[in-house]
């Protein structure tokens, strides 16, 4: 399947809320917002109409922490006094898949941009029309700019098309932290990577580790990032020191997953075709938990998931789906 790239911009703004009644020794309350746009072929900002919905998964101490917006610029506005990481899920229009990124909400600057590069399928005419708003789309004829012979002159729109992404699945087992099954799904679905942003510091605000719970109504401060070691490394622990006294360690999740044979599940994934692999990727991204380890490899067109970090309900759903699609 041919793919095309687009650069997505996530713009964050924040400012201290003027409150004369606030305790001068407490952390200041801030109003912040996040909005989404697409970078056009000439570097201009274009409405992100390639998405029909954007979902923000805020810190659990917020009221209604899962917020969805269905119209560009998909802007969310909130108040709080602490920095935190949040997942942003981009739902591509015309059922073109979805992309998930981890966004760093911080107060080092009043405004900052972070860019991500996503791949989009070009086999959907309606989606191609939306993609054309931000640059040329190979194989798509713009009705308003036809050169008379049914063809239009197109480049790569600041991105590149890719029709050579493997649809084969590869599954491996690792034992770097006990035992586990790690499935690498080679698919052209949901691949993304993040460009580093130049986030400076003005030195006049507390660090994340110094912040209390970010939301005024909070009474506890839960960890939002998993720090479980995997064969791919350890997930960032930058919020580890934010937590209040830690709860006792939970029993190994492996004990709870005996109802599903993860080795056979990994073998089943290896036998799936491209369409079924895309379905598996969608199931994982829609039903993962904060403890779930996934990684999108943009260079190889692969989707990595540690099966031992998936919740039981998702494992059972995957088992039922794969049992129907492949002989396991």
PDB file of C-alpha atoms in Angstrom:
ATOM      1  CA  UNK A   1       0.000   0.000   0.000  1.00  0.00           C
ATOM      2  CA  UNK A   2       1.367   3.415  -0.981  1.00  0.00           C
ATOM      3  CA  UNK A   3       1.874   5.850   1.901  1.00  0.00           C
ATOM      4  CA  UNK A   4       2.581   9.573   2.171  1.00  0.00           C
ATOM      5  CA  UNK A   5       4.035  11.605   5.040  1.00  0.00           C
ATOM      6  CA  UNK A   6       2.747  14.748   6.668  1.00  0.00           C
ATOM      7  CA  UNK A   7       4.256  16.781   9.504  1.00  0.00           C
ATOM      8  CA  UNK A   8       1.847  17.428  12.365  1.00  0.00           C
ATOM      9  CA  UNK A   9       2.385  20.347  14.752  1.00  0.00           C
ATOM     10  CA  UNK A  10       1.247  20.249  18.386  1.00  0.00           C
ATOM     11  CA  UNK A  11       1.199  23.780  19.822  1.00  0.00           C
ATOM     12  CA  UNK A  12       1.090  24.313  23.583  1.00  0.00           C
ATOM     13  CA  UNK A  13       0.500  27.664  25.289  1.00  0.00           C
ATOM     14  CA  UNK A  14       0.343  28.441  29.003  1.00  0.00           C
ATOM     15  CA  UNK A  15       0.161  31.427  31.334  1.00  0.00           C
ATOM     16  CA  UNK A  16      -0.212  32.068  35.051  1.00  0.00           C
ATOM     17  CA  UNK A  17      -3.773  32.833  36.142  1.00  0.00           C
ATOM     18  CA  UNK A  18      -4.007  36.148  37.994  1.00  0.00           C
ATOM     19  CA  UNK A  19      -5.542  35.300  41.371  1.00  0.00           C
ATOM     20  CA  UNK A  20      -5.095  37.904  44.135  1.00  0.00           C
ATOM     21  CA  UNK A  21      -6.464  35.479  46.723  1.00  0.00           C
ATOM     22  CA  UNK A  22      -3.882  32.783  45.996  1.00  0.00           C
ATOM     23  CA  UNK A  23      -1.292  31.871  48.606  1.00  0.00           C
ATOM     24  CA  UNK A  24       1.964  33.550  47.467  1.00  0.00           C
ATOM     25  CA  UNK A  25       3.967  30.576  48.723  1.00  0.00           C
ATOM     26  CA  UNK A  26       1.974  28.017  46.734  1.00  0.00           C
ATOM     27  CA  UNK A  27       2.554  27.027  43.138  1.00  0.00           C
ATOM     28  CA  UNK A  28       0.719  29.367  40.744  1.00  0.00           C
ATOM     29  CA  UNK A  29      -2.360  28.137  38.940  1.00  0.00           C
ATOM     30  CA  UNK A  30      -1.915  28.158  35.183  1.00  0.00           C
ATOM     31  CA  UNK A  31      -4.214  28.081  32.197  1.00  0.00           C
ATOM     32  CA  UNK A  32      -2.929  25.988  29.323  1.00  0.00           C
ATOM     33  CA  UNK A  33      -4.105  24.879  25.903  1.00  0.00           C
ATOM     34  CA  UNK A  34      -3.048  22.466  23.162  1.00  0.00           C
ATOM     35  CA  UNK A  35      -4.049  22.649  19.502  1.00  0.00           C
ATOM     36  CA  UNK A  36      -3.217  20.658  16.362  1.00  0.00           C
ATOM     37  CA  UNK A  37      -2.257  21.756  12.842  1.00  0.00           C
ATOM     38  CA  UNK A  38      -0.492  20.383   9.755  1.00  0.00           C
ATOM     39  CA  UNK A  39       2.646  21.874   8.205  1.00  0.00           C
ATOM     40  CA  UNK A  40       2.025  22.644   4.534  1.00  0.00           C
ATOM     41  CA  UNK A  41       4.401  22.211   1.603  1.00  0.00           C
ATOM     42  CA  UNK A  42       5.726  25.764   2.065  1.00  0.00           C
ATOM     43  CA  UNK A  43       6.024  25.603   5.842  1.00  0.00           C
ATOM     44  CA  UNK A  44       2.672  27.253   6.509  1.00  0.00           C
ATOM     45  CA  UNK A  45       0.156  26.026   9.090  1.00  0.00           C
ATOM     46  CA  UNK A  46      -2.846  24.230   7.595  1.00  0.00           C
ATOM     47  CA  UNK A  47      -6.005  23.078   9.434  1.00  0.00           C
ATOM     48  CA  UNK A  48      -5.618  19.443  10.468  1.00  0.00           C
ATOM     49  CA  UNK A  49      -8.629  18.223   8.503  1.00  0.00           C
ATOM     50  CA  UNK A  50      -6.872  14.908   7.845  1.00  0.00           C
ATOM     51  CA  UNK A  51      -8.155  13.914  11.299  1.00  0.00           C
ATOM     52  CA  UNK A  52     -11.814  13.543  12.170  1.00  0.00           C
ATOM     53  CA  UNK A  53     -11.141  13.296  15.907  1.00  0.00           C
ATOM     54  CA  UNK A  54      -8.337  13.948  18.383  1.00  0.00           C
ATOM     55  CA  UNK A  55      -8.425  12.458  21.882  1.00  0.00           C
ATOM     56  CA  UNK A  56      -6.423  13.718  24.860  1.00  0.00           C
ATOM     57  CA  UNK A  57      -5.808  11.387  27.802  1.00  0.00           C
ATOM     58  CA  UNK A  58      -5.122  13.731  30.705  1.00  0.00           C
ATOM     59  CA  UNK A  59      -3.754  12.946  34.135  1.00  0.00           C
ATOM     60  CA  UNK A  60      -6.348  10.818  36.017  1.00  0.00           C
ATOM     61  CA  UNK A  61      -6.810  13.511  38.680  1.00  0.00           C
ATOM     62  CA  UNK A  62      -8.657  15.649  36.143  1.00  0.00           C
ATOM     63  CA  UNK A  63     -12.421  15.434  35.996  1.00  0.00           C
ATOM     64  CA  UNK A  64     -13.292  13.516  32.818  1.00  0.00           C
ATOM     65  CA  UNK A  65      -9.626  12.865  31.933  1.00  0.00           C
ATOM     66  CA  UNK A  66     -10.416  11.544  28.437  1.00  0.00           C
ATOM     67  CA  UNK A  67     -11.394  14.437  26.155  1.00  0.00           C
ATOM     68  CA  UNK A  68     -12.245  14.123  22.456  1.00  0.00           C
ATOM     69  CA  UNK A  69     -12.621  16.893  19.873  1.00  0.00           C
ATOM     70  CA  UNK A  70     -14.052  16.435  16.382  1.00  0.00           C
ATOM     71  CA  UNK A  71     -13.237  19.724  14.671  1.00  0.00           C
ATOM     72  CA  UNK A  72      -9.925  21.379  13.822  1.00  0.00           C
ATOM     73  CA  UNK A  73      -7.879  22.771  15.523  1.00  0.00           C
ATOM     74  CA  UNK A  74      -8.941  20.180  18.153  1.00  0.00           C
ATOM     75  CA  UNK A  75      -8.096  22.665  20.879  1.00  0.00           C
ATOM     76  CA  UNK A  76      -8.217  21.671  24.541  1.00  0.00           C
ATOM     77  CA  UNK A  77      -8.077  24.253  27.351  1.00  0.00           C
ATOM     78  CA  UNK A  78      -7.583  23.500  31.038  1.00  0.00           C
ATOM     79  CA  UNK A  79      -6.204  24.843  34.304  1.00  0.00           C
ATOM     80  CA  UNK A  80      -3.738  23.285  36.726  1.00  0.00           C
ATOM     81  CA  UNK A  81      -0.472  23.880  38.519  1.00  0.00           C
ATOM     82  CA  UNK A  82       1.620  20.833  37.619  1.00  0.00           C
ATOM     83  CA  UNK A  83       3.376  19.539  34.520  1.00  0.00           C
ATOM     84  CA  UNK A  84       2.665  16.025  33.260  1.00  0.00           C
ATOM     85  CA  UNK A  85       2.818  13.740  30.221  1.00  0.00           C
ATOM     86  CA  UNK A  86      -0.319  12.850  28.305  1.00  0.00           C
ATOM     87  CA  UNK A  87      -1.248  10.654  25.373  1.00  0.00           C
ATOM     88  CA  UNK A  88      -2.728  12.303  22.293  1.00  0.00           C
ATOM     89  CA  UNK A  89      -4.564   9.981  19.890  1.00  0.00           C
ATOM     90  CA  UNK A  90      -5.034  11.200  16.314  1.00  0.00           C
ATOM     91  CA  UNK A  91      -7.923   9.509  14.472  1.00  0.00           C
ATOM     92  CA  UNK A  92      -7.345   9.752  10.718  1.00  0.00           C
ATOM     93  CA  UNK A  93     -10.361  10.698   8.608  1.00  0.00           C
ATOM     94  CA  UNK A  94     -12.080   8.182   6.343  1.00  0.00           C
ATOM     95  CA  UNK A  95     -11.106   5.329   8.686  1.00  0.00           C
ATOM     96  CA  UNK A  96      -7.462   5.766   7.781  1.00  0.00           C
ATOM     97  CA  UNK A  97      -6.158   4.443  11.118  1.00  0.00           C
ATOM     98  CA  UNK A  98      -4.832   6.303  14.125  1.00  0.00           C
ATOM     99  CA  UNK A  99      -1.568   7.539  15.630  1.00  0.00           C
ATOM    100  CA  UNK A 100      -0.695   7.933  19.311  1.00  0.00           C
ATOM    101  CA  UNK A 101       2.030  10.176  20.729  1.00  0.00           C
ATOM    102  CA  UNK A 102       3.174  11.053  24.239  1.00  0.00           C
ATOM    103  CA  UNK A 103       3.081  14.816  24.775  1.00  0.00           C
ATOM    104  CA  UNK A 104       5.178  16.644  27.355  1.00  0.00           C
ATOM    105  CA  UNK A 105       3.072  19.383  28.964  1.00  0.00           C
ATOM    106  CA  UNK A 106       5.562  21.693  30.662  1.00  0.00           C
ATOM    107  CA  UNK A 107       5.771  25.303  31.822  1.00  0.00           C
ATOM    108  CA  UNK A 108       9.301  26.174  30.675  1.00  0.00           C
ATOM    109  CA  UNK A 109       7.981  28.437  27.930  1.00  0.00           C
ATOM    110  CA  UNK A 110       4.738  30.328  27.428  1.00  0.00           C
ATOM    111  CA  UNK A 111       4.418  28.762  23.981  1.00  0.00           C
ATOM    112  CA  UNK A 112       6.195  25.891  22.264  1.00  0.00           C
ATOM    113  CA  UNK A 113       5.691  23.601  19.275  1.00  0.00           C
ATOM    114  CA  UNK A 114       6.455  19.915  18.874  1.00  0.00           C
ATOM    115  CA  UNK A 115       6.264  18.197  15.485  1.00  0.00           C
ATOM    116  CA  UNK A 116       5.521  14.590  14.592  1.00  0.00           C
ATOM    117  CA  UNK A 117       5.696  12.883  11.198  1.00  0.00           C
ATOM    118  CA  UNK A 118       2.839  10.508  10.381  1.00  0.00           C
ATOM    119  CA  UNK A 119       2.279   8.250   7.409  1.00  0.00           C
ATOM    120  CA  UNK A 120      -1.115   8.189   5.700  1.00  0.00           C
ATOM    121  CA  UNK A 121      -2.512   5.672   3.191  1.00  0.00           C
ATOM    122  CA  UNK A 122      -3.205   7.013  -0.300  1.00  0.00           C
ATOM    123  CA  UNK A 123      -5.792   4.423  -1.323  1.00  0.00           C
ATOM    124  CA  UNK A 124      -8.756   6.482  -0.077  1.00  0.00           C
ATOM    125  CA  UNK A 125      -9.874   9.222  -2.516  1.00  0.00           C
ATOM    126  CA  UNK A 126     -11.715  11.233   0.148  1.00  0.00           C
ATOM    127  CA  UNK A 127      -8.651  11.172   2.417  1.00  0.00           C
ATOM    128  CA  UNK A 128      -6.411  12.136  -0.506  1.00  0.00           C
ATOM    129  CA  UNK A 129      -8.536  15.240  -0.986  1.00  0.00           C
ATOM    130  CA  UNK A 130      -7.925  16.211   2.649  1.00  0.00           C
ATOM    131  CA  UNK A 131      -4.207  15.441   2.368  1.00  0.00           C
ATOM    132  CA  UNK A 132      -4.025  17.637  -0.729  1.00  0.00           C
ATOM    133  CA  UNK A 133      -4.839  20.667   1.453  1.00  0.00           C
ATOM    134  CA  UNK A 134      -1.314  20.482   2.901  1.00  0.00           C
ATOM    135  CA  UNK A 135       0.636  19.458  -0.203  1.00  0.00           C
ATOM    136  CA  UNK A 136       0.673  17.305  -3.345  1.00  0.00           C
ATOM    137  CA  UNK A 137      -0.476  13.691  -3.187  1.00  0.00           C
ATOM    138  CA  UNK A 138       1.069  11.275  -5.720  1.00  0.00           C
ATOM    139  CA  UNK A 139      -1.612   9.879  -8.001  1.00  0.00           C
ATOM    140  CA  UNK A 140      -4.285  12.370  -6.925  1.00  0.00           C
ATOM    141  CA  UNK A 141      -5.633  14.790  -9.530  1.00  0.00           C
ATOM    142  CA  UNK A 142      -6.800  18.105  -8.139  1.00  0.00           C
ATOM    143  CA  UNK A 143     -10.047  18.902 -10.017  1.00  0.00           C
ATOM    144  CA  UNK A 144      -9.387  22.654  -9.727  1.00  0.00           C
ATOM    145  CA  UNK A 145      -5.811  22.411 -11.065  1.00  0.00           C
ATOM    146  CA  UNK A 146      -5.978  19.972 -13.952  1.00  0.00           C
ATOM    147  CA  UNK A 147      -3.462  20.496 -16.759  1.00  0.00           C
ATOM    148  CA  UNK A 148      -5.866  19.330 -19.457  1.00  0.00           C
ATOM    149  CA  UNK A 149      -4.690  15.764 -19.926  1.00  0.00           C
ATOM    150  CA  UNK A 150      -6.060  14.312 -16.725  1.00  0.00           C
ATOM    151  CA  UNK A 151      -2.764  14.574 -14.897  1.00  0.00           C
ATOM    152  CA  UNK A 152      -1.504  17.126 -12.407  1.00  0.00           C
ATOM    153  CA  UNK A 153       2.071  17.964 -11.484  1.00  0.00           C
ATOM    154  CA  UNK A 154       2.827  16.681  -8.016  1.00  0.00           C
ATOM    155  CA  UNK A 155       5.832  16.285  -5.787  1.00  0.00           C
ATOM    156  CA  UNK A 156       5.941  14.655  -2.418  1.00  0.00           C
ATOM    157  CA  UNK A 157       4.431  17.540  -0.444  1.00  0.00           C
ATOM    158  CA  UNK A 158       7.217  17.748   2.078  1.00  0.00           C
ATOM    159  CA  UNK A 159       6.877  14.068   2.743  1.00  0.00           C
ATOM    160  CA  UNK A 160       7.669  10.884   0.869  1.00  0.00           C
ATOM    161  CA  UNK A 161       5.510   8.083  -0.388  1.00  0.00           C
ATOM    162  CA  UNK A 162       6.329   4.579   0.668  1.00  0.00           C
ATOM    163  CA  UNK A 163       4.919   1.500  -0.996  1.00  0.00           C
ATOM    164  CA  UNK A 164       7.471  -1.023   0.277  1.00  0.00           C
ATOM    165  CA  UNK A 165       6.475  -1.466   3.906  1.00  0.00           C
ATOM    166  CA  UNK A 166       6.456  -5.141   4.773  1.00  0.00           C
ATOM    167  CA  UNK A 167       3.191  -6.736   5.816  1.00  0.00           C
ATOM    168  CA  UNK A 168       4.863  -9.778   7.319  1.00  0.00           C
ATOM    169  CA  UNK A 169       4.760 -10.344  11.067  1.00  0.00           C
ATOM    170  CA  UNK A 170       7.751 -11.340  13.141  1.00  0.00           C
ATOM    171  CA  UNK A 171       7.441 -12.574  16.701  1.00  0.00           C
ATOM    172  CA  UNK A 172      10.256 -13.034  19.194  1.00  0.00           C
ATOM    173  CA  UNK A 173      10.506 -14.067  22.822  1.00  0.00           C
ATOM    174  CA  UNK A 174      12.781 -12.299  25.287  1.00  0.00           C
ATOM    175  CA  UNK A 175      13.871 -12.986  28.833  1.00  0.00           C
ATOM    176  CA  UNK A 176      15.519  -9.725  29.822  1.00  0.00           C
ATOM    177  CA  UNK A 177      13.222  -9.173  32.812  1.00  0.00           C
ATOM    178  CA  UNK A 178      12.093 -12.616  33.749  1.00  0.00           C
ATOM    179  CA  UNK A 179      10.117 -14.013  30.865  1.00  0.00           C
ATOM    180  CA  UNK A 180       7.918 -12.434  28.281  1.00  0.00           C
ATOM    181  CA  UNK A 181       6.636 -12.440  24.753  1.00  0.00           C
ATOM    182  CA  UNK A 182       7.397  -9.541  22.477  1.00  0.00           C
ATOM    183  CA  UNK A 183       5.551  -9.361  19.179  1.00  0.00           C
ATOM    184  CA  UNK A 184       6.884  -7.201  16.362  1.00  0.00           C
ATOM    185  CA  UNK A 185       4.149  -6.470  13.849  1.00  0.00           C
ATOM    186  CA  UNK A 186       5.454  -5.358  10.459  1.00  0.00           C
ATOM    187  CA  UNK A 187       2.680  -3.169   9.176  1.00  0.00           C
ATOM    188  CA  UNK A 188       2.142   0.169   7.502  1.00  0.00           C
ATOM    189  CA  UNK A 189      -0.446   1.129  10.100  1.00  0.00           C
ATOM    190  CA  UNK A 190      -0.032   3.735  12.825  1.00  0.00           C
ATOM    191  CA  UNK A 191       3.656   4.499  12.440  1.00  0.00           C
ATOM    192  CA  UNK A 192       4.946   7.747  13.887  1.00  0.00           C
ATOM    193  CA  UNK A 193       8.042   9.353  15.323  1.00  0.00           C
ATOM    194  CA  UNK A 194       8.659  12.510  17.290  1.00  0.00           C
ATOM    195  CA  UNK A 195      11.110  15.243  16.396  1.00  0.00           C
ATOM    196  CA  UNK A 196      12.957  16.797  19.302  1.00  0.00           C
ATOM    197  CA  UNK A 197      11.756  20.299  20.110  1.00  0.00           C
ATOM    198  CA  UNK A 198      14.002  23.063  21.374  1.00  0.00           C
ATOM    199  CA  UNK A 199      12.471  23.630  24.794  1.00  0.00           C
ATOM    200  CA  UNK A 200      14.481  26.107  26.787  1.00  0.00           C
ATOM    201  CA  UNK A 201      14.150  26.957  30.463  1.00  0.00           C
ATOM    202  CA  UNK A 202      13.846  30.344  32.059  1.00  0.00           C
ATOM    203  CA  UNK A 203      14.776  29.013  35.469  1.00  0.00           C
ATOM    204  CA  UNK A 204      11.880  30.660  37.285  1.00  0.00           C
ATOM    205  CA  UNK A 205       9.514  27.768  37.816  1.00  0.00           C
ATOM    206  CA  UNK A 206       9.651  24.497  39.754  1.00  0.00           C
ATOM    207  CA  UNK A 207      10.617  21.299  37.987  1.00  0.00           C
ATOM    208  CA  UNK A 208       8.132  18.498  37.443  1.00  0.00           C
ATOM    209  CA  UNK A 209       9.530  16.671  40.430  1.00  0.00           C
ATOM    210  CA  UNK A 210       8.725  19.668  42.672  1.00  0.00           C
ATOM    211  CA  UNK A 211       5.118  20.030  41.641  1.00  0.00           C
ATOM    212  CA  UNK A 212       2.238  18.850  43.813  1.00  0.00           C
ATOM    213  CA  UNK A 213      -0.814  17.253  42.135  1.00  0.00           C
ATOM    214  CA  UNK A 214      -1.598  19.417  39.136  1.00  0.00           C
ATOM    215  CA  UNK A 215      -5.332  19.643  39.615  1.00  0.00           C
ATOM    216  CA  UNK A 216      -6.847  21.586  42.542  1.00  0.00           C
ATOM    217  CA  UNK A 217      -9.348  18.841  43.345  1.00  0.00           C
ATOM    218  CA  UNK A 218      -6.757  16.078  43.555  1.00  0.00           C
ATOM    219  CA  UNK A 219      -5.997  14.297  46.781  1.00  0.00           C
ATOM    220  CA  UNK A 220      -3.557  11.723  45.441  1.00  0.00           C
ATOM    221  CA  UNK A 221      -0.965  11.759  42.714  1.00  0.00           C
ATOM    222  CA  UNK A 222      -0.853   8.591  40.634  1.00  0.00           C
ATOM    223  CA  UNK A 223       2.004   7.577  38.394  1.00  0.00           C
ATOM    224  CA  UNK A 224       1.066   7.740  34.732  1.00  0.00           C
ATOM    225  CA  UNK A 225       4.143   6.205  33.115  1.00  0.00           C
ATOM    226  CA  UNK A 226       5.181   2.586  33.310  1.00  0.00           C
ATOM    227  CA  UNK A 227       8.820   1.958  34.236  1.00  0.00           C
ATOM    228  CA  UNK A 228       8.781  -1.751  33.452  1.00  0.00           C
ATOM    229  CA  UNK A 229      12.067  -2.864  31.837  1.00  0.00           C
ATOM    230  CA  UNK A 230      11.732  -4.525  28.434  1.00  0.00           C
ATOM    231  CA  UNK A 231      14.150  -5.847  25.854  1.00  0.00           C
ATOM    232  CA  UNK A 232      13.923  -2.462  24.165  1.00  0.00           C
ATOM    233  CA  UNK A 233      15.093  -0.534  27.234  1.00  0.00           C
ATOM    234  CA  UNK A 234      13.421   1.160  30.170  1.00  0.00           C
ATOM    235  CA  UNK A 235      10.607   3.647  29.769  1.00  0.00           C
ATOM    236  CA  UNK A 236      11.382   7.121  31.106  1.00  0.00           C
ATOM    237  CA  UNK A 237      11.157   7.490  34.878  1.00  0.00           C
ATOM    238  CA  UNK A 238      11.048  11.293  34.957  1.00  0.00           C
ATOM    239  CA  UNK A 239       7.762  11.318  36.909  1.00  0.00           C
ATOM    240  CA  UNK A 240       8.790   8.638  39.374  1.00  0.00           C
ATOM    241  CA  UNK A 241       9.649  11.092  42.149  1.00  0.00           C
ATOM    242  CA  UNK A 242       6.286  12.856  41.818  1.00  0.00           C
ATOM    243  CA  UNK A 243       4.381  10.032  43.460  1.00  0.00           C
ATOM    244  CA  UNK A 244       3.296   9.955  47.040  1.00  0.00           C
ATOM    245  CA  UNK A 245       4.422   6.885  49.046  1.00  0.00           C
ATOM    246  CA  UNK A 246       4.269   4.004  46.632  1.00  0.00           C
ATOM    247  CA  UNK A 247       1.724   1.267  46.941  1.00  0.00           C
ATOM    248  CA  UNK A 248       2.990  -2.267  47.499  1.00  0.00           C
ATOM    249  CA  UNK A 249       4.141  -3.860  44.288  1.00  0.00           C
ATOM    250  CA  UNK A 250       1.462  -5.747  42.464  1.00  0.00           C
ATOM    251  CA  UNK A 251       1.842  -9.438  41.877  1.00  0.00           C
ATOM    252  CA  UNK A 252       3.373 -10.364  38.593  1.00  0.00           C
ATOM    253  CA  UNK A 253       0.972  -9.900  35.734  1.00  0.00           C
ATOM    254  CA  UNK A 254       2.257 -13.130  34.266  1.00  0.00           C
ATOM    255  CA  UNK A 255       0.301 -15.041  36.913  1.00  0.00           C
ATOM    256  CA  UNK A 256      -2.935 -13.471  35.675  1.00  0.00           C
ATOM    257  CA  UNK A 257      -2.341 -14.298  32.022  1.00  0.00           C
ATOM    258  CA  UNK A 258      -2.278 -18.071  32.220  1.00  0.00           C
ATOM    259  CA  UNK A 259      -5.654 -18.209  30.444  1.00  0.00           C
ATOM    260  CA  UNK A 260      -3.975 -17.134  27.176  1.00  0.00           C
ATOM    261  CA  UNK A 261      -0.953 -18.927  25.730  1.00  0.00           C
ATOM    262  CA  UNK A 262       1.232 -15.980  24.780  1.00  0.00           C
ATOM    263  CA  UNK A 263       3.653 -18.113  22.776  1.00  0.00           C
ATOM    264  CA  UNK A 264       0.807 -19.370  20.584  1.00  0.00           C
ATOM    265  CA  UNK A 265      -0.615 -15.855  20.411  1.00  0.00           C
ATOM    266  CA  UNK A 266       2.728 -14.553  19.107  1.00  0.00           C
ATOM    267  CA  UNK A 267       2.854 -17.394  16.574  1.00  0.00           C
ATOM    268  CA  UNK A 268      -0.677 -16.548  15.458  1.00  0.00           C
ATOM    269  CA  UNK A 269       0.231 -12.909  14.877  1.00  0.00           C
ATOM    270  CA  UNK A 270       3.080 -14.086  12.646  1.00  0.00           C
ATOM    271  CA  UNK A 271       0.579 -15.847  10.369  1.00  0.00           C
ATOM    272  CA  UNK A 272      -1.741 -12.860   9.829  1.00  0.00           C
ATOM    273  CA  UNK A 273      -2.097 -10.975   6.572  1.00  0.00           C
ATOM    274  CA  UNK A 274      -1.729  -7.221   6.178  1.00  0.00           C
ATOM    275  CA  UNK A 275      -5.383  -6.298   6.779  1.00  0.00           C
ATOM    276  CA  UNK A 276      -5.590  -8.483   9.880  1.00  0.00           C
ATOM    277  CA  UNK A 277      -2.320  -7.020  11.189  1.00  0.00           C
ATOM    278  CA  UNK A 278      -3.763  -3.535  10.877  1.00  0.00           C
ATOM    279  CA  UNK A 279      -6.786  -4.700  12.846  1.00  0.00           C
ATOM    280  CA  UNK A 280      -4.498  -6.030  15.606  1.00  0.00           C
ATOM    281  CA  UNK A 281      -2.615  -2.719  15.737  1.00  0.00           C
ATOM    282  CA  UNK A 282      -5.900  -0.857  16.079  1.00  0.00           C
ATOM    283  CA  UNK A 283      -7.125  -3.189  18.834  1.00  0.00           C
ATOM    284  CA  UNK A 284      -3.905  -2.687  20.809  1.00  0.00           C
ATOM    285  CA  UNK A 285      -3.793   1.108  20.464  1.00  0.00           C
ATOM    286  CA  UNK A 286      -7.469   1.499  21.389  1.00  0.00           C
ATOM    287  CA  UNK A 287      -7.389  -0.794  24.422  1.00  0.00           C
ATOM    288  CA  UNK A 288      -3.897  -0.385  25.874  1.00  0.00           C
ATOM    289  CA  UNK A 289      -3.308   0.729  29.454  1.00  0.00           C
ATOM    290  CA  UNK A 290      -0.604   2.988  30.932  1.00  0.00           C
ATOM    291  CA  UNK A 291       1.394  -0.196  31.653  1.00  0.00           C
ATOM    292  CA  UNK A 292       1.319  -1.352  28.033  1.00  0.00           C
ATOM    293  CA  UNK A 293       4.632  -1.247  26.165  1.00  0.00           C
ATOM    294  CA  UNK A 294       4.310  -0.395  22.465  1.00  0.00           C
ATOM    295  CA  UNK A 295       6.718   1.220  20.030  1.00  0.00           C
ATOM    296  CA  UNK A 296       6.221   2.383  16.448  1.00  0.00           C
ATOM    297  CA  UNK A 297       9.365   1.996  14.338  1.00  0.00           C
ATOM    298  CA  UNK A 298       9.067   4.503  11.511  1.00  0.00           C
ATOM    299  CA  UNK A 299      12.255   3.381   9.778  1.00  0.00           C
ATOM    300  CA  UNK A 300      11.326  -0.303   9.581  1.00  0.00           C
ATOM    301  CA  UNK A 301       7.548   0.131   9.359  1.00  0.00           C
ATOM    302  CA  UNK A 302       7.122  -2.078  12.430  1.00  0.00           C
ATOM    303  CA  UNK A 303       4.828  -1.983  15.438  1.00  0.00           C
ATOM    304  CA  UNK A 304       6.315  -3.497  18.604  1.00  0.00           C
ATOM    305  CA  UNK A 305       4.218  -4.704  21.534  1.00  0.00           C
ATOM    306  CA  UNK A 306       5.157  -6.599  24.700  1.00  0.00           C
ATOM    307  CA  UNK A 307       2.315  -9.092  25.089  1.00  0.00           C
ATOM    308  CA  UNK A 308       2.958  -9.487  28.810  1.00  0.00           C
ATOM    309  CA  UNK A 309       2.053  -5.828  29.349  1.00  0.00           C
ATOM    310  CA  UNK A 310      -1.391  -6.115  27.730  1.00  0.00           C
ATOM    311  CA  UNK A 311      -4.505  -6.240  29.933  1.00  0.00           C
ATOM    312  CA  UNK A 312      -6.344  -9.554  30.194  1.00  0.00           C
ATOM    313  CA  UNK A 313      -9.427  -8.282  28.395  1.00  0.00           C
ATOM    314  CA  UNK A 314      -7.335  -7.237  25.390  1.00  0.00           C
ATOM    315  CA  UNK A 315      -5.404 -10.522  25.369  1.00  0.00           C
ATOM    316  CA  UNK A 316      -8.662 -12.479  25.263  1.00  0.00           C
ATOM    317  CA  UNK A 317      -9.992 -10.299  22.436  1.00  0.00           C
ATOM    318  CA  UNK A 318      -6.765 -10.750  20.472  1.00  0.00           C
ATOM    319  CA  UNK A 319      -6.858 -14.507  21.051  1.00  0.00           C
ATOM    320  CA  UNK A 320     -10.438 -14.739  19.787  1.00  0.00           C
ATOM    321  CA  UNK A 321      -9.642 -12.594  16.744  1.00  0.00           C
ATOM    322  CA  UNK A 322      -6.453 -14.449  15.822  1.00  0.00           C
ATOM    323  CA  UNK A 323      -8.096 -17.841  16.384  1.00  0.00           C
ATOM    324  CA  UNK A 324     -10.607 -16.927  13.684  1.00  0.00           C
ATOM    325  CA  UNK A 325      -8.021 -15.555  11.255  1.00  0.00           C
ATOM    326  CA  UNK A 326      -5.153 -18.005  11.719  1.00  0.00           C
ATOM    327  CA  UNK A 327      -4.784 -21.587  12.852  1.00  0.00           C
ATOM    328  CA  UNK A 328      -3.236 -21.396  16.323  1.00  0.00           C
TER     329      UNK A 328
END
